[in-house]
Structures are given as structure tokens and as C-alpha cells.
XYZ file of C-alpha atoms in Angstrom:
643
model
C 95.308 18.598 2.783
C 92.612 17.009 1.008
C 92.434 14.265 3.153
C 92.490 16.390 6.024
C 89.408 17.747 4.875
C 87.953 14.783 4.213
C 88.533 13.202 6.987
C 86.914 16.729 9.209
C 83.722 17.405 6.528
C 82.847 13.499 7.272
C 82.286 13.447 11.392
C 80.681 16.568 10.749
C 78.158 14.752 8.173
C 77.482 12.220 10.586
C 76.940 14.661 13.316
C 74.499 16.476 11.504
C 72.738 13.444 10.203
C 72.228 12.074 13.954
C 71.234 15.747 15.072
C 68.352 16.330 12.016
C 65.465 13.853 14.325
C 66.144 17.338 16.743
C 64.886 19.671 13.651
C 61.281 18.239 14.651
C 60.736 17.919 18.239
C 57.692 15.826 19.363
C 54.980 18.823 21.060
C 54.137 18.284 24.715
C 50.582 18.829 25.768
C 51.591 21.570 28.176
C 51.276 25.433 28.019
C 53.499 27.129 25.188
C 54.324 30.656 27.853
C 53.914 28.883 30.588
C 53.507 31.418 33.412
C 54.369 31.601 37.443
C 50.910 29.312 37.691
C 51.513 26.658 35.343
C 55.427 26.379 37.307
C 52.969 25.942 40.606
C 50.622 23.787 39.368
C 53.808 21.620 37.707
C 55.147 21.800 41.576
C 52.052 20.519 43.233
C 52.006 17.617 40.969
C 55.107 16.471 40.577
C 55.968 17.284 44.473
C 59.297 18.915 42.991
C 58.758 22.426 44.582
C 61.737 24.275 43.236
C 61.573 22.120 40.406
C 64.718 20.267 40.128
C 64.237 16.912 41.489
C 67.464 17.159 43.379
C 67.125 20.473 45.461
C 70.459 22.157 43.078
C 68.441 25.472 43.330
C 68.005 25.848 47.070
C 70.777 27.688 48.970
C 72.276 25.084 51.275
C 70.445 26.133 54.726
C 67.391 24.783 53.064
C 67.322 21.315 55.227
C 63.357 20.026 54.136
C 62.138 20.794 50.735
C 58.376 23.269 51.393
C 55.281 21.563 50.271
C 54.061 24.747 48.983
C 53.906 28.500 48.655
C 51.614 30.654 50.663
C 52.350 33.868 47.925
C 50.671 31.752 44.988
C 47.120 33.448 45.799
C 48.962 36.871 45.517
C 50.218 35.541 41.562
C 47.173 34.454 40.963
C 45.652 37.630 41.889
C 48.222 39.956 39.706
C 49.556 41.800 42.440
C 52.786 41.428 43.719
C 53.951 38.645 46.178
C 53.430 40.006 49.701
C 56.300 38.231 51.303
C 56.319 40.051 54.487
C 54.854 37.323 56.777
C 52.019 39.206 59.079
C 51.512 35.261 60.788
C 54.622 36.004 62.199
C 53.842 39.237 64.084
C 52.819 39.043 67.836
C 49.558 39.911 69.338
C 48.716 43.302 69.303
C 51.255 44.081 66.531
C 50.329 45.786 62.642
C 51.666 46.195 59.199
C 51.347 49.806 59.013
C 52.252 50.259 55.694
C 54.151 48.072 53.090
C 55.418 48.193 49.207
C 57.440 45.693 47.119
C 59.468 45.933 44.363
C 62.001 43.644 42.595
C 64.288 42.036 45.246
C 63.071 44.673 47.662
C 60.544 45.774 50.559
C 59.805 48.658 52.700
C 57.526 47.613 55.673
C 56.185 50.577 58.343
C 55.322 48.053 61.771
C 54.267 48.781 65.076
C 54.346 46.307 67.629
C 54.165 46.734 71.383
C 57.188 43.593 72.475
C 60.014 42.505 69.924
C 59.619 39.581 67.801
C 61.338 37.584 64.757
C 60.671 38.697 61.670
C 60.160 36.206 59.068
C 60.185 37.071 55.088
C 58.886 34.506 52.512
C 62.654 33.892 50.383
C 64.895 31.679 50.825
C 67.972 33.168 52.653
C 70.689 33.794 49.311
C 73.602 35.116 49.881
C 73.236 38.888 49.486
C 70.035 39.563 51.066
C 70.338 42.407 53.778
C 67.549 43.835 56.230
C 67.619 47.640 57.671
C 64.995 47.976 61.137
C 65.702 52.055 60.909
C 69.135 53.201 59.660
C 70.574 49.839 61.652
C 71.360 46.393 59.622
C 70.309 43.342 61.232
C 71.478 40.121 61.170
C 69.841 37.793 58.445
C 69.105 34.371 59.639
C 67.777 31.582 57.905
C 64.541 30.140 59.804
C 63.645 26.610 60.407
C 63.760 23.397 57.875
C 63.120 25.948 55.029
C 65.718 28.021 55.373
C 63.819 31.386 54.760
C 64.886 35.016 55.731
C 64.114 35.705 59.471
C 65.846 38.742 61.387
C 65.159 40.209 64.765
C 62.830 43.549 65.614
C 62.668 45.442 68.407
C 59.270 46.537 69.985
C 57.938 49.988 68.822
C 57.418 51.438 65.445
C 59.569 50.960 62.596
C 60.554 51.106 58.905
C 61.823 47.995 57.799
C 63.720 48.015 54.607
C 64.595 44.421 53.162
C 66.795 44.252 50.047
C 68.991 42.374 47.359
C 72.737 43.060 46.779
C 75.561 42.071 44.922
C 78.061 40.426 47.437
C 81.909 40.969 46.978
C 82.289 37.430 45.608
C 79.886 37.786 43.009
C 81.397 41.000 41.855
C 84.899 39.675 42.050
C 83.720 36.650 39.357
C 81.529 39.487 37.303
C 84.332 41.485 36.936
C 86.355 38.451 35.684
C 84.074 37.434 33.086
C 83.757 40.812 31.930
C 88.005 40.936 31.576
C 87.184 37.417 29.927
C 84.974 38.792 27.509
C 87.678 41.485 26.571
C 90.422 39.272 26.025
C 88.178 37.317 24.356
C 87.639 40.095 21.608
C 91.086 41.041 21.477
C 92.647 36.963 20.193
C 89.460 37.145 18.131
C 90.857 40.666 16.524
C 94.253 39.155 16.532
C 93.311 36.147 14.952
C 91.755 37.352 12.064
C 94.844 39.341 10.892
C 97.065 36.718 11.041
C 99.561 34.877 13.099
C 102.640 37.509 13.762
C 100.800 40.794 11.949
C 100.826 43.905 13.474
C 97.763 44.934 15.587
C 98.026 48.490 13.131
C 99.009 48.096 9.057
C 98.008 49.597 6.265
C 98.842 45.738 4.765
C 96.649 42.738 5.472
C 98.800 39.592 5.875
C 95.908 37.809 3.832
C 93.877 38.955 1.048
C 90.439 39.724 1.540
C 88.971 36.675 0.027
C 91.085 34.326 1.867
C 89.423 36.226 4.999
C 86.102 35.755 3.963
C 86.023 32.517 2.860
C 85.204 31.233 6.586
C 82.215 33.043 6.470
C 81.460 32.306 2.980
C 81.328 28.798 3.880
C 79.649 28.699 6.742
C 76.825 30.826 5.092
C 76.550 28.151 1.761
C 76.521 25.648 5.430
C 73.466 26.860 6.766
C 71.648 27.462 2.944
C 72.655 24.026 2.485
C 71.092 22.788 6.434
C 67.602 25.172 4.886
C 67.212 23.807 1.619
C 67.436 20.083 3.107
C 64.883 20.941 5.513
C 62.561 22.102 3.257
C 63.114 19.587 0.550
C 62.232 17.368 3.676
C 59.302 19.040 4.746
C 57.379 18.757 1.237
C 58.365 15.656 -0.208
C 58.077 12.390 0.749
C 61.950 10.835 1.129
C 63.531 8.303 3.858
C 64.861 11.312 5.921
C 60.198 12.336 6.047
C 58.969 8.777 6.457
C 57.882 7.777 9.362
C 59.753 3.797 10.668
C 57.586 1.828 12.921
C 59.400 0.678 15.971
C 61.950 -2.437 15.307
C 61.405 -5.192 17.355
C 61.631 -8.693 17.123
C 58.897 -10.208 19.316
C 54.957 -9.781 18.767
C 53.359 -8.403 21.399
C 49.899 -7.707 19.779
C 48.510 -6.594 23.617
C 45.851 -3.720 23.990
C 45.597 -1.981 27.922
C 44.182 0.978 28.201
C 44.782 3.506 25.382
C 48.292 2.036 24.998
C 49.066 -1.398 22.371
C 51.859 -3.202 22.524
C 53.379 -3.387 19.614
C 55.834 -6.307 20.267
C 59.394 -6.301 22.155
C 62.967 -6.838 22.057
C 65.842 -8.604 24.231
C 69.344 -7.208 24.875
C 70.354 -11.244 24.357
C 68.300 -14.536 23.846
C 70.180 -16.546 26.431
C 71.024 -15.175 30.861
C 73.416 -16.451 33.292
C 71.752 -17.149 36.253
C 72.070 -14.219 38.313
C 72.194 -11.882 35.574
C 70.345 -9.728 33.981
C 68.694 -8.977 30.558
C 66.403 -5.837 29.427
C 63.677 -5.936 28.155
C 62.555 -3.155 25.593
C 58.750 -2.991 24.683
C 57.219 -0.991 22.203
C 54.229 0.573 23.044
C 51.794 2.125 20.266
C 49.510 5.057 21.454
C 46.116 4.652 20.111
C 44.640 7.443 22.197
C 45.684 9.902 24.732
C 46.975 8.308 28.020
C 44.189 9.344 30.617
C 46.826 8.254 33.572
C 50.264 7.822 34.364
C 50.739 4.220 33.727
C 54.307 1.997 34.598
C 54.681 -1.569 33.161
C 56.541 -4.386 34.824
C 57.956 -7.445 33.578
C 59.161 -10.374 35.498
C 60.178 -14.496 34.698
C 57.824 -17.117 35.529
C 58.006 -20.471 35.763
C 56.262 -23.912 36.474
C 53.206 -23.256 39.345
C 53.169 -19.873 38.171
C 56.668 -19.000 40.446
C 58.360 -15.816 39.772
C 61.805 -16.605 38.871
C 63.253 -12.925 38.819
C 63.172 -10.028 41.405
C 59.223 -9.043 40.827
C 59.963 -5.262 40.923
C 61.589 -4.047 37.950
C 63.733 -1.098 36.894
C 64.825 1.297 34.321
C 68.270 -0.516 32.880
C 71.226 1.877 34.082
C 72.275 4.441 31.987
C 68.920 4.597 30.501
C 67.187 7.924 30.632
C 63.923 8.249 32.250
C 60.829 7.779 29.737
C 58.358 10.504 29.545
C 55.484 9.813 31.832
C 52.551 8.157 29.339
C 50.295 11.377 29.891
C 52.853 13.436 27.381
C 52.519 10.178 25.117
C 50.536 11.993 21.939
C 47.872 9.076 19.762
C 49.601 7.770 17.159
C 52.960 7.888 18.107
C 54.829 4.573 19.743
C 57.634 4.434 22.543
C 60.439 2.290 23.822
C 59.627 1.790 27.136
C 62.566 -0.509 28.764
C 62.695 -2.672 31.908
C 65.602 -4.966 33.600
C 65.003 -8.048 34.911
C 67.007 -9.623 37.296
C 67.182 -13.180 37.237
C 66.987 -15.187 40.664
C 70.885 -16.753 41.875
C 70.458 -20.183 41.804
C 67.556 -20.514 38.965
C 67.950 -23.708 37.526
C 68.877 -23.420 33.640
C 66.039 -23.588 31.340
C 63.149 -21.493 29.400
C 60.711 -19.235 31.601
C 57.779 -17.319 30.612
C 58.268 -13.230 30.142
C 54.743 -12.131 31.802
C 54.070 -8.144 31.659
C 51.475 -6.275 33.975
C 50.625 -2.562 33.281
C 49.285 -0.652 36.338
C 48.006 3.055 37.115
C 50.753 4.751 39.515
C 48.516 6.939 41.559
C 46.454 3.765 42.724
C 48.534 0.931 41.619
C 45.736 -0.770 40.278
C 46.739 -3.575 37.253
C 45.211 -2.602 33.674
C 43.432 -4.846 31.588
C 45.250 -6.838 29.001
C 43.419 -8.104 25.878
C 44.207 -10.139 23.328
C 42.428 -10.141 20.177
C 39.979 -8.166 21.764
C 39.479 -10.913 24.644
C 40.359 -9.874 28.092
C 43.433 -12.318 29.035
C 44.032 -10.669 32.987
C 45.938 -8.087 34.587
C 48.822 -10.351 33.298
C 49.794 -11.900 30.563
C 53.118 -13.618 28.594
C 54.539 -12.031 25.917
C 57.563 -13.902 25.274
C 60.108 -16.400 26.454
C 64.107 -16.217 27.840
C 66.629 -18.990 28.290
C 68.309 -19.148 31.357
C 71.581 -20.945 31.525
C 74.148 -22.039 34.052
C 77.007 -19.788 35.681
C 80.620 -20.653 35.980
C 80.379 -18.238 38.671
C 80.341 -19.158 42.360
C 76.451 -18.379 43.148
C 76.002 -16.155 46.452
C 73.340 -17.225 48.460
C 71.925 -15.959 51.731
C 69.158 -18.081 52.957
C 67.039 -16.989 56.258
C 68.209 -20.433 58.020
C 71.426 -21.910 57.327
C 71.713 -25.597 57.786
C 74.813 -27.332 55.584
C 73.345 -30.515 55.647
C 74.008 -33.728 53.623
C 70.940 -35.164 51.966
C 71.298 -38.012 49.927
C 74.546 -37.115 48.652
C 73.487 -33.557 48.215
C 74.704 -30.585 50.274
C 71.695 -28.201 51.652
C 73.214 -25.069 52.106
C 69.724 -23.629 53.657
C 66.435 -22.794 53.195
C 63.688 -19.687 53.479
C 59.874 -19.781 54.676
C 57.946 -16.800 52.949
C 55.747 -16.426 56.420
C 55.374 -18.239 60.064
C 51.928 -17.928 60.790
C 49.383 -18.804 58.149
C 45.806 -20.072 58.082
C 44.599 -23.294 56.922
C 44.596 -23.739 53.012
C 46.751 -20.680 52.729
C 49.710 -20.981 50.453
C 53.353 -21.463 51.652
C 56.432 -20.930 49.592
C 59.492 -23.109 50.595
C 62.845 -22.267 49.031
C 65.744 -24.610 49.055
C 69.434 -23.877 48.679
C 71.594 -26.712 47.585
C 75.091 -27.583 46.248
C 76.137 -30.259 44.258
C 79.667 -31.333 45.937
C 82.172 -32.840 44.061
C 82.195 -35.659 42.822
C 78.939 -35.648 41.290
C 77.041 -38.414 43.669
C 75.545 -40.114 40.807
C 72.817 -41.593 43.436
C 71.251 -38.789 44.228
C 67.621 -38.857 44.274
C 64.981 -36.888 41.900
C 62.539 -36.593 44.375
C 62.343 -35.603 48.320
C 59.817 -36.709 50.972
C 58.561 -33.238 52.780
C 56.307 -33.991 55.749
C 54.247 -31.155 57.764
C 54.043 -32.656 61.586
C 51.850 -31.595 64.415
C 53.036 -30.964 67.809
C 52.599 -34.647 68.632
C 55.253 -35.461 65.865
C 51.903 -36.978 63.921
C 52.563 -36.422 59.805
C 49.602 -34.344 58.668
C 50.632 -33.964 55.000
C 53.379 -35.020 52.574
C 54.702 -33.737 49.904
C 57.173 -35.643 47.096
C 59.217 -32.524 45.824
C 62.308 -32.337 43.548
C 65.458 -31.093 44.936
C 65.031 -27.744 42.451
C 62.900 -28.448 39.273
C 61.455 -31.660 38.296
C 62.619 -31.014 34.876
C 66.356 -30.224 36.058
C 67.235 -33.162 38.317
C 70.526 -33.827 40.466
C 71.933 -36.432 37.253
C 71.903 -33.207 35.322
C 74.115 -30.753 37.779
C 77.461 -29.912 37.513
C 79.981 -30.699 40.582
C 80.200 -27.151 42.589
C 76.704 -25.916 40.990
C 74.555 -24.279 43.666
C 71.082 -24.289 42.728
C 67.736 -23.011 44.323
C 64.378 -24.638 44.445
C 61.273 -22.764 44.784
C 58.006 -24.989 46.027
C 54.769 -23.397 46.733
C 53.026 -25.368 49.295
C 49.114 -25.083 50.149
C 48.683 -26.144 53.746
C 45.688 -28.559 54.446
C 42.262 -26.886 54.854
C 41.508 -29.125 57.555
C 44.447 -28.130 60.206
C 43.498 -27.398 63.986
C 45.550 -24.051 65.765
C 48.972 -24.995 66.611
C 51.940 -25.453 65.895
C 53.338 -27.819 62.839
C 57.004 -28.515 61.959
C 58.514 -29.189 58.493
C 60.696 -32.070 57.747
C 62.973 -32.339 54.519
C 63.232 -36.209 54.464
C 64.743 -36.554 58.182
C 66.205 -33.002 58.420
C 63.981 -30.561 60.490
C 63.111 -27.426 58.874
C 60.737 -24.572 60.575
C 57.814 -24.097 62.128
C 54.363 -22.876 61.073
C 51.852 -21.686 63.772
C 48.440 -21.906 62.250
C 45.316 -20.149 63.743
C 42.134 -21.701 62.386
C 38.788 -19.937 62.084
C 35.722 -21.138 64.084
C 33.807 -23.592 61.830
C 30.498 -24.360 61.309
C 29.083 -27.864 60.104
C 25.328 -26.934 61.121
C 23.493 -25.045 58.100
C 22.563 -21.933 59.442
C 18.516 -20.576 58.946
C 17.953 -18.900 55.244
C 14.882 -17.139 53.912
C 15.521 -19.731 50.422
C 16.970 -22.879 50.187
C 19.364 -23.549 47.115
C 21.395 -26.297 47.331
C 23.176 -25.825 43.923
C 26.524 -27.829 43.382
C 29.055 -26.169 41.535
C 32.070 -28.411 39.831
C 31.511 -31.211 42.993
C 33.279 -28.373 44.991
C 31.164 -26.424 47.143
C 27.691 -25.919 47.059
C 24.825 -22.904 47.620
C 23.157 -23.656 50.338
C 20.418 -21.260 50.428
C 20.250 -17.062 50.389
C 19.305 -14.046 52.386
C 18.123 -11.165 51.030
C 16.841 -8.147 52.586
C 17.192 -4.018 51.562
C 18.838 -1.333 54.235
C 18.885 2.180 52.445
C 20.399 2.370 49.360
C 21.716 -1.077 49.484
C 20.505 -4.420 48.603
C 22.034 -7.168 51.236
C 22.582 -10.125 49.996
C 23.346 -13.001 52.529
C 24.997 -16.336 50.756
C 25.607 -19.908 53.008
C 28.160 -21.856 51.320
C 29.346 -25.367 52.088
C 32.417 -26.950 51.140
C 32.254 -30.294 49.510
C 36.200 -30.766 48.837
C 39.609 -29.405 49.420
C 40.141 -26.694 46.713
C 43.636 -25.422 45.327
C 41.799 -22.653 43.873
C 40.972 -19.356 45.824
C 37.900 -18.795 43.969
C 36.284 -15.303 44.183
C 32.319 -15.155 44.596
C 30.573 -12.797 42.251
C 26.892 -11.730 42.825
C 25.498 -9.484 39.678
C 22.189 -7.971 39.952
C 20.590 -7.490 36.366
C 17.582 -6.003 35.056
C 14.930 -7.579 32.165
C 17.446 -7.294 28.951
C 20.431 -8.533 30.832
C 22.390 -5.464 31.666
C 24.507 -5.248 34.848
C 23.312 -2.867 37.569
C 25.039 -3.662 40.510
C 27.528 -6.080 41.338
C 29.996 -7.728 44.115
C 33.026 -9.636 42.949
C 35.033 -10.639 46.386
C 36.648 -13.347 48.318
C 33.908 -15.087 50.869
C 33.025 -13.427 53.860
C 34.191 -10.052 52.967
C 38.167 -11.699 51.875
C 38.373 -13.188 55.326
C 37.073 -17.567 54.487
C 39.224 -18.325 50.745
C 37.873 -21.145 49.763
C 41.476 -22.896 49.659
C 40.599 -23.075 53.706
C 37.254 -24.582 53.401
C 37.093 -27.838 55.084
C 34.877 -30.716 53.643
C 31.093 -29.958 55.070
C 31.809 -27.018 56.677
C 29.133 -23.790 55.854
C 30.323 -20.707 55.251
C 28.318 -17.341 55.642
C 28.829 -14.807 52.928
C 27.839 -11.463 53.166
C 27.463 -9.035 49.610
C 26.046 -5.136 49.689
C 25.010 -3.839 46.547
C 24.814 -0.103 45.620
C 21.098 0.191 44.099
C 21.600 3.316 41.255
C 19.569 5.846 42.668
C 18.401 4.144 45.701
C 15.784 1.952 44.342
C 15.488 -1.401 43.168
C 14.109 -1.645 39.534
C 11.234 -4.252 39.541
C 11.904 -6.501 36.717
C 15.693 -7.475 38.259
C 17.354 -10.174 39.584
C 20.150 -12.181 40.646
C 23.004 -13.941 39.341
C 25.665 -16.173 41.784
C 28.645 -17.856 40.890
C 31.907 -18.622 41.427
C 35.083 -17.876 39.253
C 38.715 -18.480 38.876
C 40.618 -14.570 39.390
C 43.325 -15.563 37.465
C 42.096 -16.683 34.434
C 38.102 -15.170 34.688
C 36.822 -19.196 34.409
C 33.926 -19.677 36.276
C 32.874 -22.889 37.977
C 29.825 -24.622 36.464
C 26.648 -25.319 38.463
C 23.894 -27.990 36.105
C 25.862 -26.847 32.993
C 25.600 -23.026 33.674
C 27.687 -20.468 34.921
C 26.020 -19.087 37.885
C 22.941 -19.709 39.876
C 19.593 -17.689 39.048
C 18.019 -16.385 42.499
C 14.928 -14.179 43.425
C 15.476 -10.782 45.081
């Protein structure tokens, strides 16, 4: 018996240990009584009209969830919901009269044809509608599924009403026999197994009766007095644990810091998938709904995973970061699914945090030094499958190359511009037996329509660091290369060959180019990194705007797409206007410049209040978006210029 107990009191320990977090629940910066205005407010947010996310509360006639609901001027207002809809009455029709009460109406009309009635609740079960002393039939109107019925023309009382139906009486009068029988084991119970239901002898004395109660009493003085032992002294149970993780994150975006991060394992299968759980700090209230997303990178910055990341299943859904309250910190988890195919070896975990009502990227800083709307915050090793890889390229070939079978291939887009990037993915198999010859390194060759070579590549099969000497027989592998087509290309049509296997085509449409300087009001001529070069500058003033026209010329191929920035700055320095953009309004990258072409590049500024202060001036440059590094021109960052 004593074990018995034992073995009972100690699950019910535990319980209550895992429970006692509950005894202080983290306060939500929303109303404490909220009212019927907060609940529409919370639906026009949220888009959840009806609340539940799922439509459960909706009878099932309701076929399109409403946007909205016309009666929220008439809670606003204090007076109650006029759900009669007059919008619905015919010309030359009135409300003569009306009054609501609690799941009822009595409308007085007068209208000279008949019409359909239409009354703002959703058709339940048990509604009923009286035009007279006759009941008409209720029917639910439209995607919305509200009460509609049909009146005749003349003048009528309309009575509208709420009634128990048979069903629901049948199951309230079986939960009230429920509750009955309920009472009478309960009575039985306590006086014993077998005892009379009337004796002048209990079958147990009266202590043994109330020792139940007795106990469960001492329970909950016992539950008190540890809560307020809690509550005023400072023990493990009070103190409160930062957030375990293993990794250092040490990031700052926004109002959130992260803290650092953990792994559900060190080491993926190709084709698998590992979570990733990072610990944010709050250092001030969230001022947005923010989402984070982690993905794998690898060498040329390639993304290695699928780039659009997800809650791990099973997880519950994290609060949305506006509830997050300063100094508090929360697990906020992501799974990332690792590419079939990635060749085995370490990749880069890089993290972006981004505003959900614009999508636009945070931030990041490190150390107090902005590091991009990226950066890594760990590392993952991804090792080989025994598993059959599935793959399902865009163009099949099954082709021998050089002892190696290539199962197929995908071309991320089929009409580019010159300079624009490509990416070429490979599919391959290693057959078996291993062909020990097989090379490390593939000829790729971009051909014109005349079958003239244009540019050539030497790629490896998958990873230059993961050659075909290191594959197992039956290993199917993919290989990611991103390709930057010459800046020089002519429109047409060019043709990709894998050593002598033909691949796809590329049609490329190439702008109209210059290689006369066009006129400028000042003449520049500023070289920046033996790259391009500022010819000279327009610069005139419509409105509220300040125009200013930049020639460019290209002096080499670039595999940068460097973004032009033109800052207008008063006497001490201080920014008051500024353009950071792609050339010619995102349309010229500079990856497509060819070698002495010039480039016209067109920048409004915004003056504050409409006027251009007199001691300001110009700043132009060129930078690097993905890292901020900005090309040098004489030693300097950007080019001083006159208004």
C-alpha cells in the first residue's frame, strides 16, 4: 500500500512541478475586458473575422468568410445592432418601425412590390421569421450565409426570432439526466460500496470520510504556501535562467538581439532536415511583426537548402514579436531543408530578419557595425545518404560523360540580358564501378547561333572541393554553378555545351549602347577601382526635386552589380537627401556594362521642404550592396561635385 502511494504522490509531484511556470503567465499588451470593439479591431487585423482561424464557428452554409461587419458603427455607438438590412429594401419601400432585443426583432415595413428580406446573422439552426401570423421560410443568402426570407408587398409586422430546436432540447435534456445520475453515484459513493441508500449506520466512520477532503485541503495550503515562499524570496523555482543555447549569436536587428542558437544535431543527411532554434533577447518593444529565416550557403554565396523556411512540425506557432515584452527572450525555431544531392561537407547557417507587412530585410549588426540584411551565425555538416536520392531535373538527358552518368540538368531562366547571372544545376550519378578516370573539371562553352564559342567556363562536376575520386558507386550528386553571361553579347540566341553534350538555350536581348559621350553641363572624368569612370554630371531643379543627371562609362567587365549612391549634404556633413539605386533607374547593372560604353544615369532627390539649403553639396560613388564596400576613386570613397 505504501508503495502504491508512492508510486501515485510521485507523477503527481512531477505534474505539479512542470505546471508551477503556469502560476505566472507572461502579460500580453492587449486590453484586460476586452469589449465587442477590441474583438473587431482583433478581426480587422488579423483578417480572422469570426476569430478562429479555421471558420469552426460559422454554421456550414457560410461558403466565403465576410471581410467585415456593417453593425460595428451601431457597437460603437451603444445602441443595439440594427440588423434589419434597409439596403435590401426596394425602391419606394420603409422601415416603419423597428425594436431589437436579445436574439429577437420586430420590424413594421411597407413596401409597394415583394422583395427578399435579408437580416445581418448568420443562418443557425433555430432562427425562425413571422411576416404577420405566417412563418416563412429561412434561407441562408449568398457566400455569407446570412438570414434572408421572402416578403410580400404591402405593410407588415415582421417578427424575427431565436429558438431552441428539438435536437438541442433532446441533448439538454440528456445532460441534465447526466447531471442527476451524476449526483446520485456521487451520493452512493460516499457511503460505501454495498450500503444502503437509508441507515441510521455509516459503513465508514466519519474520519475515514473526511480524510479525502482533509487532504486535499493540507494540498492546496501546501500549493499557497509554496507560492508565496516563491514570490518573496529569492530560490531556483524565482530565478530567472537565460535561454540555453550552444552557439553565439551576439546579432542586434531592430529591437530584437540574438542571443545565440541551437541545432537539433551537428551532422544532416543530404536531403534531410535539421532545426534550427534561435534565441532572441528583447531589448525593447517590437514596433512590427518581424519573421526570421535561415537557410545553408555555400561556396559563390549558393543557397544549399530550400530558401523559404518553416516552423518544424509539431511545433506550436510563436507569438507574433509585437506581444514580445523588453527584457524577456524567445525560442523562435526554423527547419531547414537541405538540397537532395548536396555534396557532403560544411555550409554556412546565414539568418535574415524581415518586417511581414512589407517584407523588407532588417539590419543586422555586429558589434555595433552594420554587417547586411544577412549575416552567418553558425555552421552545419552535411553528410552523404545511403538513401537512393530523388531527383527531378527540368531536362532529362542520361548521358555518359567521362565515365560519369548525367542524369539532367535545370536553367534558373531562358531569357536574360547581358552580364546577368545564370544558375546551371547538374544532376549526376556515379555508376558502378567507380570510373577511377573521371575528370575534376568540365569544359562548359556558351555558343552563338553560328556555333562560334563566346565564353568558357572550366567547372567541377559538383564542388571543386568534392571531386568524382571522392564519390561513392550509386551516389547521385547535384552541382550548383552560377554563371554571369558576358557583358558584351549581341541579341540572339546562344546554346550551352557540357563538354560535347548540348544543353539549353539562352535568348539574350541586349540594350541599345552608346560609345559616344553624351553633352554634360560638367565634365568629371573620375576613375573608380580601373572599373568605370564619371564622365561628367547634370544637374538642374524641377519643384521640389533636385535632378541629378550622371554619364558613366565602363572601363571593364564587372562581376559586381554595384549600386550608385548620390548623397546631398549640407556644411557639417549631415545627410539631407539621398539616392542609393542600380544605374538608370535598376534597368543598366553594371555586370552588363560593356568596355567603353556610356551609360546615362538619372537620380531625383526630395529637397526637405522644397528648397535647396545654400551651403550643400554632392557626394557620388559607387558601392558593393552586399557587403556596403564602396569602390575607391584617387583614394576616396566618392566623388565631390557642385550642385
Amino acid at each position: 500500500r505504501l508503495l502504491l502511494t508512492a508510486g501515485t504522490a510521485l507523477p503527481i509531484a512531477l505534474l505539479m512541478l512542470e505546471a508551477f511556470p503556469l502560476l505566472y503567465p507572461t502579460s500580453c499588451p492587449e486590453a484586460p475586458f476586452p469589449d465587442i470593439a477590441d474583438v473587431h479591431a482583433y478581426e480587422r487585423t488579423t483578417g480572422l473575422v469570426g476569430v478562429d482561424p479555421e471558420g469552426s464557428y460559422f454554421p456550414t452554409t457560410v461558403r466565403s468568410r465576410p471581410q467585415g461587419s456593417p453593425l460595428e458603427a451601431d457597437y460603437v455607438a451603444g445602441r443595439p445592432p440594427q440588423r434589419f438590412d434597409e439596403g435590401a429594401l426596394p425602391d419606394g419601400a420603409s422601415v416603419l418601425e423597428a425594436s431589437y432585443g436579445p436574439n429577437r426583432a420586430r420590424i413594421e415595413v411597407e413596401s409597394p412590390a415583394a422583395f427578399q428580406a435579408r437580416y445581418l446573422t448568420f443562418a443557425f439552426p433555430g432562427w425562425r421569421a413571422q411576416v404577420g401570423d405566417e412563418s416563412v421560410p429561412i434561407i441562408p443568402g449568398g457566400e455569407e450565409g446570412l438570414i434572408s426570407f421572402p416578403v410580400p408587398a404591402g405593410q407588415h409586422t415582421i417578427t424575427i426570432d431565436w429558438t431552441l430546436t428539438p435536437l438541442r432540447t433532446a441533448f439538454g435534456a440528456a445532460s441534465a439526466i447526466s447531471f442527476l445520475l451524476l449526483v446520485v453515484a456521487v451520493i452512493h459513493l460516499r457511503r460505501g460500496p454495498g450500503a444502503p441508500l437509508s441507515t441510521t449506520e455509516p459503513s465508514r466512520s466519519a474520519s475515514a470520510r473526511r480524510a479525502p477532503t482533509v487532504a486535499l485541503l493540507a494540498l492546496a495550503l501546501a500549493l499557497l504556501g509554496t507560492k508565496v515562499v516563491v514570490d518573496t524570496l529569492e530560490t531556483p523555482l524565482r530565478r530567472a535562467a537565460g535561454p540555453p543555447f550552444a552557439g553565439a549569436g551576439e546579432l542586434q536587428a531592430g529591437e530584437l538581439q540574438l542571443a545565440g542558437f541551437t541545432l537539433s544535431r551537428e551532422r544532416v543527411p543530404s536531403a534531410e532536415t535539421v532545426d534550427v532554434h534561435l534565441a532572441w533577447q528583447v531589448q525593447a518593444a517590437p514596433r512590427a511583426a518581424y519573421q526570421s529565416n535561415v537557410w545553408l550557403r555555400g561556396p559563390q554565396g549558393l543557397t544549399w537548402s530550400d530558401r523559404e523556411t518553416h516552423r518544424p512540425r509539431l511545433y506550436e506557432d510563436a507569438p507574433p514579436t509585437t506581444a514580445w515584452l523588453p527584457g524577456q527572450w524567445a525560442w523562435d525555431s526554423r527547419e531547414i531543408q537541405v538540397l537532395p544531392g548536396a555534396p557532403p561537407g560544411r555550409y554556412d547557417i546565414v539568418l535574415t530578419l524581415f518586417r511581414l507587412d512589407d517584407l523588407q530585410p532588417l539590419t543586422l549588426l555586429r558589434d555595433g557595425a552594420p554587417v547586411g540584411p544577412t549575416a552567418v551565425i553558425g555552421q552545419v555538416e552535411v553528410t552523404g545518404t545511403d538513401a537512393q536520392v530523388q531527383f527531378n531535373p527540368q531536362h532529362e538527358t542520361r548521358t555518359q560523360i567521362d565515365g560519369l552518368q548525367l542524369l539532367g540538368f535545370n536553367q534558373d531562366r531562358a531569357v536574360a540580358a547581358p552580364g546577368d547571372p545564370l544558375l546551371l544545376t547538374l544532376f549526376w550519378e556515379m555508376p558502378a564501378p567507380v570510373t577511377a578516370s573521371a575528370p575534376s573539371e568540365l569544359s562548359l562553352a556558351l555558343r552563338d547561333e553560328a556555333g562560334k564559342t563566346v565564353r568558357r567556363w572550366s567547372v567541377p562536376p559538383v564542388r571543386a572541393d568534392y571531386g568524382p575520386q571522392q564519390w561513392r558507386a550509386g551516389e547521385r550528386l547535384r552541382g550548383q554553378h552560377l554563371l554571369r553571361l558576358p557583358a558584351t553579347l549581341q541579341s540572339g540566341e546562344y546554346h550551352f555545351w557540357l563538354e560535347e553534350v548540348a544543353l539549353e538555350t539562352v535568348t539574350v536581348d541586349a540594350p541599345d549602347r552608346s560609345f559616344q559621350p553624351p553633352s554634360v553641363e560638367h565634365t568629371v572624368d573620375a576613375i573608380f577601382a580601373e572599373q568605370a569612370a564619371l564622365h561628367g554630371y547634370t544637374v538642374s531643379q524641377e519643384a521640389e526635386q533636385l535632378i541629378v543627371t550622371l554619364v558613366w562609362q565602363g572601363l571593364a567587365e564587372m562581376e559586381t552589380g554595384y549600386q550608385v549612391f548620390v548623397h546631398l549634404v549640407d556644411g557639417a556633413g549631415q545627410l539631407v537627401a539621398q539616392s542609393d539605386a542600380e544605374p538608370a533607374q535598376w534597368t543598366r547593372p553594371t555586370t552588363g556594362w560593356a568596355p567603353g560604353e556610356y551609360v546615362v544615369d538619372e537620380h531625383p532627390l526630395a529637397l526637405p521642404g522644397g528648397a535647396l539649403p545654400a551651403d550643400a553639396h554632392l557626394r557620388v560613388g559607387l558601392f558593393d550592396p552586399e557587403t556596403g564596400e564602396r569602390l575607391l576613386v584617387d583614394g576616396e570613397e566618392f566623388v565631390v561635385i557642385e550642385n
